[in-house]
């Protein structure tokens, strides 16, 4: 269906806004995903959520901007630290600029400002948390957030995610069955090199220690010795 009652300038702005929305939607999916999504899974999740196909330009643009990473077309797509920061900045801008409806401009009004979509268009957009609750939550969980990771920690976190993905493939289970992303962040920050140090981390249970401890201790030891 072609929109004929809008000026070319308005159509161009709407198209750019649509592409930006798709990019942020994909980043949000990657942030919330448990495991390592393939392109097909991203396309399916996007179309199921929005009832619209994912543009073929979206993922290549995300890769070009280095907001996501993918070694080759056969490997999973992962969110980069730059992509995470971009998503957080976009969400912050939305929360600070409430959406206000404006009258539809006439054809003569070429210079119109297209507002970003309101926050409710984001997938499961989290409600603002008061500073007091943030402190209480941090003390209770004692788990570093994605934003708290340094660049080096983020790179090691991605290495751990990849290792977890391959372990899950061998066992034919979902990656989150091995451990959560929060546990991987703990590993990336604290980098335990022995069993007692690993066992002290929150989220590490007896099943993980029995089956996966040697693999992850080897990874952290190798990373520390770099």
PDB file of C-alpha atoms in Angstrom:
ATOM      1  CA  UNK A   1       0.000   0.000   0.000  1.00  0.00           C
ATOM      2  CA  UNK A   2       1.479   3.343  -1.070  1.00  0.00           C
ATOM      3  CA  UNK A   3       0.910   6.459   1.031  1.00  0.00           C
ATOM      4  CA  UNK A   4       0.053   9.215  -1.438  1.00  0.00           C
ATOM      5  CA  UNK A   5      -1.304  11.916   0.873  1.00  0.00           C
ATOM      6  CA  UNK A   6       2.059  12.556   2.599  1.00  0.00           C
ATOM      7  CA  UNK A   7       4.844  14.721   1.236  1.00  0.00           C
ATOM      8  CA  UNK A   8       8.094  13.001   0.158  1.00  0.00           C
ATOM      9  CA  UNK A   9       9.867  14.635   3.096  1.00  0.00           C
ATOM     10  CA  UNK A  10       7.354  13.217   5.567  1.00  0.00           C
ATOM     11  CA  UNK A  11       7.544   9.748   4.002  1.00  0.00           C
ATOM     12  CA  UNK A  12      11.345   9.814   4.274  1.00  0.00           C
ATOM     13  CA  UNK A  13      11.178  10.799   7.946  1.00  0.00           C
ATOM     14  CA  UNK A  14       8.651   8.088   8.710  1.00  0.00           C
ATOM     15  CA  UNK A  15      10.805   5.500   6.921  1.00  0.00           C
ATOM     16  CA  UNK A  16      13.890   6.491   8.926  1.00  0.00           C
ATOM     17  CA  UNK A  17      11.863   6.353  12.133  1.00  0.00           C
ATOM     18  CA  UNK A  18      10.577   2.894  11.202  1.00  0.00           C
ATOM     19  CA  UNK A  19      14.118   1.609  10.605  1.00  0.00           C
ATOM     20  CA  UNK A  20      15.323   3.116  13.895  1.00  0.00           C
ATOM     21  CA  UNK A  21      12.440   1.465  15.734  1.00  0.00           C
ATOM     22  CA  UNK A  22      13.337  -1.911  14.204  1.00  0.00           C
ATOM     23  CA  UNK A  23      16.979  -1.506  15.218  1.00  0.00           C
ATOM     24  CA  UNK A  24      16.098  -0.721  18.810  1.00  0.00           C
ATOM     25  CA  UNK A  25      13.580  -3.574  18.898  1.00  0.00           C
ATOM     26  CA  UNK A  26      16.308  -6.034  17.823  1.00  0.00           C
ATOM     27  CA  UNK A  27      18.715  -4.668  20.450  1.00  0.00           C
ATOM     28  CA  UNK A  28      15.999  -5.062  23.074  1.00  0.00           C
ATOM     29  CA  UNK A  29      15.386  -8.658  21.959  1.00  0.00           C
ATOM     30  CA  UNK A  30      19.092  -9.454  22.206  1.00  0.00           C
ATOM     31  CA  UNK A  31      19.317  -7.870  25.656  1.00  0.00           C
ATOM     32  CA  UNK A  32      16.419  -9.952  26.988  1.00  0.00           C
ATOM     33  CA  UNK A  33      17.274 -13.174  25.140  1.00  0.00           C
ATOM     34  CA  UNK A  34      18.311 -16.189  27.141  1.00  0.00           C
ATOM     35  CA  UNK A  35      20.851 -17.959  24.997  1.00  0.00           C
ATOM     36  CA  UNK A  36      22.279 -17.133  21.584  1.00  0.00           C
ATOM     37  CA  UNK A  37      19.732 -16.173  18.904  1.00  0.00           C
ATOM     38  CA  UNK A  38      20.193 -16.874  15.218  1.00  0.00           C
ATOM     39  CA  UNK A  39      18.981 -14.443  12.558  1.00  0.00           C
ATOM     40  CA  UNK A  40      15.961 -16.653  11.884  1.00  0.00           C
ATOM     41  CA  UNK A  41      14.973 -16.586  15.568  1.00  0.00           C
ATOM     42  CA  UNK A  42      15.309 -12.790  15.675  1.00  0.00           C
ATOM     43  CA  UNK A  43      13.128 -12.422  12.575  1.00  0.00           C
ATOM     44  CA  UNK A  44      10.509 -14.780  14.035  1.00  0.00           C
ATOM     45  CA  UNK A  45      10.435 -13.022  17.424  1.00  0.00           C
ATOM     46  CA  UNK A  46      10.180  -9.618  15.759  1.00  0.00           C
ATOM     47  CA  UNK A  47       7.341 -10.609  13.431  1.00  0.00           C
ATOM     48  CA  UNK A  48       5.469 -12.376  16.256  1.00  0.00           C
ATOM     49  CA  UNK A  49       5.735  -9.261  18.433  1.00  0.00           C
ATOM     50  CA  UNK A  50       4.992  -6.570  15.874  1.00  0.00           C
ATOM     51  CA  UNK A  51       2.959  -8.553  13.323  1.00  0.00           C
ATOM     52  CA  UNK A  52       5.264  -7.149  10.652  1.00  0.00           C
ATOM     53  CA  UNK A  53       8.355  -8.486   8.877  1.00  0.00           C
ATOM     54  CA  UNK A  54      11.842  -7.399   9.876  1.00  0.00           C
ATOM     55  CA  UNK A  55      13.455  -5.247   7.185  1.00  0.00           C
ATOM     56  CA  UNK A  56      16.387  -6.893   5.425  1.00  0.00           C
ATOM     57  CA  UNK A  57      18.440  -3.720   5.996  1.00  0.00           C
ATOM     58  CA  UNK A  58      18.083  -3.749   9.787  1.00  0.00           C
ATOM     59  CA  UNK A  59      20.661  -6.358  10.843  1.00  0.00           C
ATOM     60  CA  UNK A  60      23.339  -5.285   8.304  1.00  0.00           C
ATOM     61  CA  UNK A  61      23.044  -1.712   9.583  1.00  0.00           C
ATOM     62  CA  UNK A  62      23.342  -2.907  13.187  1.00  0.00           C
ATOM     63  CA  UNK A  63      26.472  -4.866  12.270  1.00  0.00           C
ATOM     64  CA  UNK A  64      27.942  -1.873  10.427  1.00  0.00           C
ATOM     65  CA  UNK A  65      27.361   0.364  13.460  1.00  0.00           C
ATOM     66  CA  UNK A  66      28.984  -2.351  15.643  1.00  0.00           C
ATOM     67  CA  UNK A  67      25.886  -2.518  17.847  1.00  0.00           C
ATOM     68  CA  UNK A  68      25.790  -6.291  17.312  1.00  0.00           C
ATOM     69  CA  UNK A  69      28.408  -8.896  16.454  1.00  0.00           C
ATOM     70  CA  UNK A  70      28.347 -12.005  14.289  1.00  0.00           C
ATOM     71  CA  UNK A  71      31.430 -13.944  13.233  1.00  0.00           C
ATOM     72  CA  UNK A  72      29.744 -15.325  10.097  1.00  0.00           C
ATOM     73  CA  UNK A  73      26.192 -15.915   8.798  1.00  0.00           C
ATOM     74  CA  UNK A  74      26.068 -19.361  10.420  1.00  0.00           C
ATOM     75  CA  UNK A  75      26.949 -18.176  13.947  1.00  0.00           C
ATOM     76  CA  UNK A  76      24.642 -16.516  16.488  1.00  0.00           C
ATOM     77  CA  UNK A  77      24.193 -12.764  16.800  1.00  0.00           C
ATOM     78  CA  UNK A  78      25.221 -11.093  20.065  1.00  0.00           C
ATOM     79  CA  UNK A  79      24.761  -7.629  21.523  1.00  0.00           C
ATOM     80  CA  UNK A  80      27.899  -5.496  21.924  1.00  0.00           C
ATOM     81  CA  UNK A  81      28.611  -3.099  24.778  1.00  0.00           C
ATOM     82  CA  UNK A  82      28.225  -0.209  22.322  1.00  0.00           C
ATOM     83  CA  UNK A  83      24.822  -1.570  21.297  1.00  0.00           C
ATOM     84  CA  UNK A  84      23.773  -1.888  24.933  1.00  0.00           C
ATOM     85  CA  UNK A  85      24.800   1.704  25.688  1.00  0.00           C
ATOM     86  CA  UNK A  86      22.948   2.924  22.577  1.00  0.00           C
ATOM     87  CA  UNK A  87      19.780   1.104  23.631  1.00  0.00           C
ATOM     88  CA  UNK A  88      19.992   2.497  27.176  1.00  0.00           C
ATOM     89  CA  UNK A  89      20.516   6.057  25.860  1.00  0.00           C
ATOM     90  CA  UNK A  90      17.526   5.687  23.545  1.00  0.00           C
ATOM     91  CA  UNK A  91      15.317   4.381  26.352  1.00  0.00           C
ATOM     92  CA  UNK A  92      16.478   7.212  28.612  1.00  0.00           C
ATOM     93  CA  UNK A  93      15.665   9.796  25.948  1.00  0.00           C
ATOM     94  CA  UNK A  94      12.177   8.326  25.602  1.00  0.00           C
ATOM     95  CA  UNK A  95      11.546   8.430  29.342  1.00  0.00           C
ATOM     96  CA  UNK A  96      12.697  12.058  29.559  1.00  0.00           C
ATOM     97  CA  UNK A  97      10.626  13.204  26.568  1.00  0.00           C
ATOM     98  CA  UNK A  98       6.994  12.127  26.984  1.00  0.00           C
ATOM     99  CA  UNK A  99       5.086  11.543  23.809  1.00  0.00           C
ATOM    100  CA  UNK A 100       2.605  14.334  22.997  1.00  0.00           C
ATOM    101  CA  UNK A 101       0.138  14.095  20.152  1.00  0.00           C
ATOM    102  CA  UNK A 102       0.248  16.955  17.665  1.00  0.00           C
ATOM    103  CA  UNK A 103      -2.165  17.893  14.877  1.00  0.00           C
ATOM    104  CA  UNK A 104      -1.445  16.228  11.540  1.00  0.00           C
ATOM    105  CA  UNK A 105       0.544  18.752   9.440  1.00  0.00           C
ATOM    106  CA  UNK A 106      -0.667  19.964   6.089  1.00  0.00           C
ATOM    107  CA  UNK A 107       1.171  19.144   2.872  1.00  0.00           C
ATOM    108  CA  UNK A 108       2.781  22.585   2.910  1.00  0.00           C
ATOM    109  CA  UNK A 109       4.431  21.954   6.269  1.00  0.00           C
ATOM    110  CA  UNK A 110       7.616  20.276   5.106  1.00  0.00           C
ATOM    111  CA  UNK A 111       9.697  20.979   8.220  1.00  0.00           C
ATOM    112  CA  UNK A 112       7.895  18.858  10.779  1.00  0.00           C
ATOM    113  CA  UNK A 113       9.545  17.068  13.671  1.00  0.00           C
ATOM    114  CA  UNK A 114       8.803  13.366  13.880  1.00  0.00           C
ATOM    115  CA  UNK A 115       8.800  12.292  17.515  1.00  0.00           C
ATOM    116  CA  UNK A 116      10.201   8.896  18.508  1.00  0.00           C
ATOM    117  CA  UNK A 117       7.693   6.179  19.381  1.00  0.00           C
ATOM    118  CA  UNK A 118       6.395   6.322  22.960  1.00  0.00           C
ATOM    119  CA  UNK A 119       8.062   4.051  25.536  1.00  0.00           C
ATOM    120  CA  UNK A 120       5.177   1.603  25.537  1.00  0.00           C
ATOM    121  CA  UNK A 121       6.235   0.421  22.067  1.00  0.00           C
ATOM    122  CA  UNK A 122       9.368  -1.129  23.547  1.00  0.00           C
ATOM    123  CA  UNK A 123       9.169  -4.825  24.372  1.00  0.00           C
ATOM    124  CA  UNK A 124       8.343  -5.210  28.028  1.00  0.00           C
ATOM    125  CA  UNK A 125       9.755  -1.768  28.735  1.00  0.00           C
ATOM    126  CA  UNK A 126      10.708  -1.672  32.395  1.00  0.00           C
ATOM    127  CA  UNK A 127       9.050   0.860  34.676  1.00  0.00           C
ATOM    128  CA  UNK A 128      11.337   3.407  36.354  1.00  0.00           C
ATOM    129  CA  UNK A 129      12.745   2.176  39.664  1.00  0.00           C
ATOM    130  CA  UNK A 130      13.256   4.582  42.541  1.00  0.00           C
ATOM    131  CA  UNK A 131      16.865   5.098  43.771  1.00  0.00           C
ATOM    132  CA  UNK A 132      15.978   3.457  47.104  1.00  0.00           C
ATOM    133  CA  UNK A 133      14.679   0.323  45.382  1.00  0.00           C
ATOM    134  CA  UNK A 134      17.718   0.223  43.094  1.00  0.00           C
ATOM    135  CA  UNK A 135      20.055   0.226  46.106  1.00  0.00           C
ATOM    136  CA  UNK A 136      18.006  -2.441  47.895  1.00  0.00           C
ATOM    137  CA  UNK A 137      17.898  -4.603  44.777  1.00  0.00           C
ATOM    138  CA  UNK A 138      21.643  -4.276  44.207  1.00  0.00           C
ATOM    139  CA  UNK A 139      22.378  -5.220  47.829  1.00  0.00           C
ATOM    140  CA  UNK A 140      20.061  -8.212  47.611  1.00  0.00           C
ATOM    141  CA  UNK A 141      21.272  -9.579  44.278  1.00  0.00           C
ATOM    142  CA  UNK A 142      24.912  -8.451  44.411  1.00  0.00           C
ATOM    143  CA  UNK A 143      25.130  -9.108  40.677  1.00  0.00           C
ATOM    144  CA  UNK A 144      26.781  -6.597  38.318  1.00  0.00           C
ATOM    145  CA  UNK A 145      24.576  -5.150  35.611  1.00  0.00           C
ATOM    146  CA  UNK A 146      25.536  -5.009  31.930  1.00  0.00           C
ATOM    147  CA  UNK A 147      26.292  -1.291  32.248  1.00  0.00           C
ATOM    148  CA  UNK A 148      28.680  -1.941  35.139  1.00  0.00           C
ATOM    149  CA  UNK A 149      30.998  -4.082  32.998  1.00  0.00           C
ATOM    150  CA  UNK A 150      34.168  -2.573  31.607  1.00  0.00           C
ATOM    151  CA  UNK A 151      35.081  -3.137  27.966  1.00  0.00           C
ATOM    152  CA  UNK A 152      37.481  -5.947  28.929  1.00  0.00           C
ATOM    153  CA  UNK A 153      34.878  -7.564  31.191  1.00  0.00           C
ATOM    154  CA  UNK A 154      32.259  -7.298  28.455  1.00  0.00           C
ATOM    155  CA  UNK A 155      34.563  -9.066  25.977  1.00  0.00           C
ATOM    156  CA  UNK A 156      35.198 -11.874  28.473  1.00  0.00           C
ATOM    157  CA  UNK A 157      31.462 -12.023  29.195  1.00  0.00           C
ATOM    158  CA  UNK A 158      30.883 -12.654  25.464  1.00  0.00           C
ATOM    159  CA  UNK A 159      33.536 -15.405  25.570  1.00  0.00           C
ATOM    160  CA  UNK A 160      31.689 -17.028  28.463  1.00  0.00           C
ATOM    161  CA  UNK A 161      28.358 -16.746  26.617  1.00  0.00           C
ATOM    162  CA  UNK A 162      29.881 -18.466  23.600  1.00  0.00           C
ATOM    163  CA  UNK A 163      31.278 -21.265  25.767  1.00  0.00           C
ATOM    164  CA  UNK A 164      27.887 -21.725  27.432  1.00  0.00           C
ATOM    165  CA  UNK A 165      26.225 -21.856  24.007  1.00  0.00           C
ATOM    166  CA  UNK A 166      28.524 -24.643  22.788  1.00  0.00           C
ATOM    167  CA  UNK A 167      28.050 -26.616  26.021  1.00  0.00           C
ATOM    168  CA  UNK A 168      24.276 -26.325  25.610  1.00  0.00           C
ATOM    169  CA  UNK A 169      24.501 -27.484  21.981  1.00  0.00           C
ATOM    170  CA  UNK A 170      26.425 -30.602  23.029  1.00  0.00           C
ATOM    171  CA  UNK A 171      23.818 -31.443  25.656  1.00  0.00           C
ATOM    172  CA  UNK A 172      20.893 -30.415  23.445  1.00  0.00           C
ATOM    173  CA  UNK A 173      19.516 -28.014  26.065  1.00  0.00           C
ATOM    174  CA  UNK A 174      18.846 -24.280  26.255  1.00  0.00           C
ATOM    175  CA  UNK A 175      21.868 -22.206  27.385  1.00  0.00           C
ATOM    176  CA  UNK A 176      19.987 -20.757  30.365  1.00  0.00           C
ATOM    177  CA  UNK A 177      19.689 -24.315  31.753  1.00  0.00           C
ATOM    178  CA  UNK A 178      23.445 -24.214  32.378  1.00  0.00           C
ATOM    179  CA  UNK A 179      23.457 -20.816  34.062  1.00  0.00           C
ATOM    180  CA  UNK A 180      21.906 -17.376  33.751  1.00  0.00           C
ATOM    181  CA  UNK A 181      23.406 -14.273  32.161  1.00  0.00           C
ATOM    182  CA  UNK A 182      23.741 -12.828  35.676  1.00  0.00           C
ATOM    183  CA  UNK A 183      26.033 -15.716  36.655  1.00  0.00           C
ATOM    184  CA  UNK A 184      28.140 -15.081  33.555  1.00  0.00           C
ATOM    185  CA  UNK A 185      28.436 -11.408  34.492  1.00  0.00           C
ATOM    186  CA  UNK A 186      29.590 -12.446  37.967  1.00  0.00           C
ATOM    187  CA  UNK A 187      32.180 -14.718  36.396  1.00  0.00           C
ATOM    188  CA  UNK A 188      33.332 -11.950  34.046  1.00  0.00           C
ATOM    189  CA  UNK A 189      33.820  -9.511  36.934  1.00  0.00           C
ATOM    190  CA  UNK A 190      35.250 -11.753  39.682  1.00  0.00           C
ATOM    191  CA  UNK A 191      37.031 -14.285  37.425  1.00  0.00           C
ATOM    192  CA  UNK A 192      37.463 -17.087  39.999  1.00  0.00           C
ATOM    193  CA  UNK A 193      40.432 -19.358  39.315  1.00  0.00           C
ATOM    194  CA  UNK A 194      39.708 -22.101  41.860  1.00  0.00           C
ATOM    195  CA  UNK A 195      36.724 -24.086  43.116  1.00  0.00           C
ATOM    196  CA  UNK A 196      36.214 -22.295  46.473  1.00  0.00           C
ATOM    197  CA  UNK A 197      36.163 -18.871  44.785  1.00  0.00           C
ATOM    198  CA  UNK A 198      33.735 -20.094  42.129  1.00  0.00           C
ATOM    199  CA  UNK A 199      31.411 -21.697  44.671  1.00  0.00           C
ATOM    200  CA  UNK A 200      31.124 -18.404  46.597  1.00  0.00           C
ATOM    201  CA  UNK A 201      29.564 -16.570  43.650  1.00  0.00           C
ATOM    202  CA  UNK A 202      25.819 -16.013  43.812  1.00  0.00           C
ATOM    203  CA  UNK A 203      23.842 -18.272  41.505  1.00  0.00           C
ATOM    204  CA  UNK A 204      26.413 -21.089  41.524  1.00  0.00           C
ATOM    205  CA  UNK A 205      24.797 -24.321  42.694  1.00  0.00           C
ATOM    206  CA  UNK A 206      25.952 -27.868  43.268  1.00  0.00           C
ATOM    207  CA  UNK A 207      24.809 -29.042  39.807  1.00  0.00           C
ATOM    208  CA  UNK A 208      26.859 -26.308  38.112  1.00  0.00           C
ATOM    209  CA  UNK A 209      29.909 -27.121  40.258  1.00  0.00           C
ATOM    210  CA  UNK A 210      29.649 -30.817  39.436  1.00  0.00           C
ATOM    211  CA  UNK A 211      29.183 -30.506  35.665  1.00  0.00           C
ATOM    212  CA  UNK A 212      30.595 -27.167  34.480  1.00  0.00           C
ATOM    213  CA  UNK A 213      33.078 -25.883  37.058  1.00  0.00           C
ATOM    214  CA  UNK A 214      36.219 -27.234  35.299  1.00  0.00           C
ATOM    215  CA  UNK A 215      35.277 -25.573  31.998  1.00  0.00           C
ATOM    216  CA  UNK A 216      34.614 -22.136  33.454  1.00  0.00           C
ATOM    217  CA  UNK A 217      37.593 -22.215  35.837  1.00  0.00           C
ATOM    218  CA  UNK A 218      39.803 -23.009  32.842  1.00  0.00           C
ATOM    219  CA  UNK A 219      38.350 -20.052  30.940  1.00  0.00           C
ATOM    220  CA  UNK A 220      38.771 -17.595  33.809  1.00  0.00           C
ATOM    221  CA  UNK A 221      42.303 -18.827  34.556  1.00  0.00           C
ATOM    222  CA  UNK A 222      43.315 -18.409  30.917  1.00  0.00           C
ATOM    223  CA  UNK A 223      41.800 -14.924  30.834  1.00  0.00           C
ATOM    224  CA  UNK A 224      43.609 -13.847  34.008  1.00  0.00           C
ATOM    225  CA  UNK A 225      46.935 -15.080  32.606  1.00  0.00           C
ATOM    226  CA  UNK A 226      46.580 -13.130  29.333  1.00  0.00           C
TER     227      UNK A 226
END
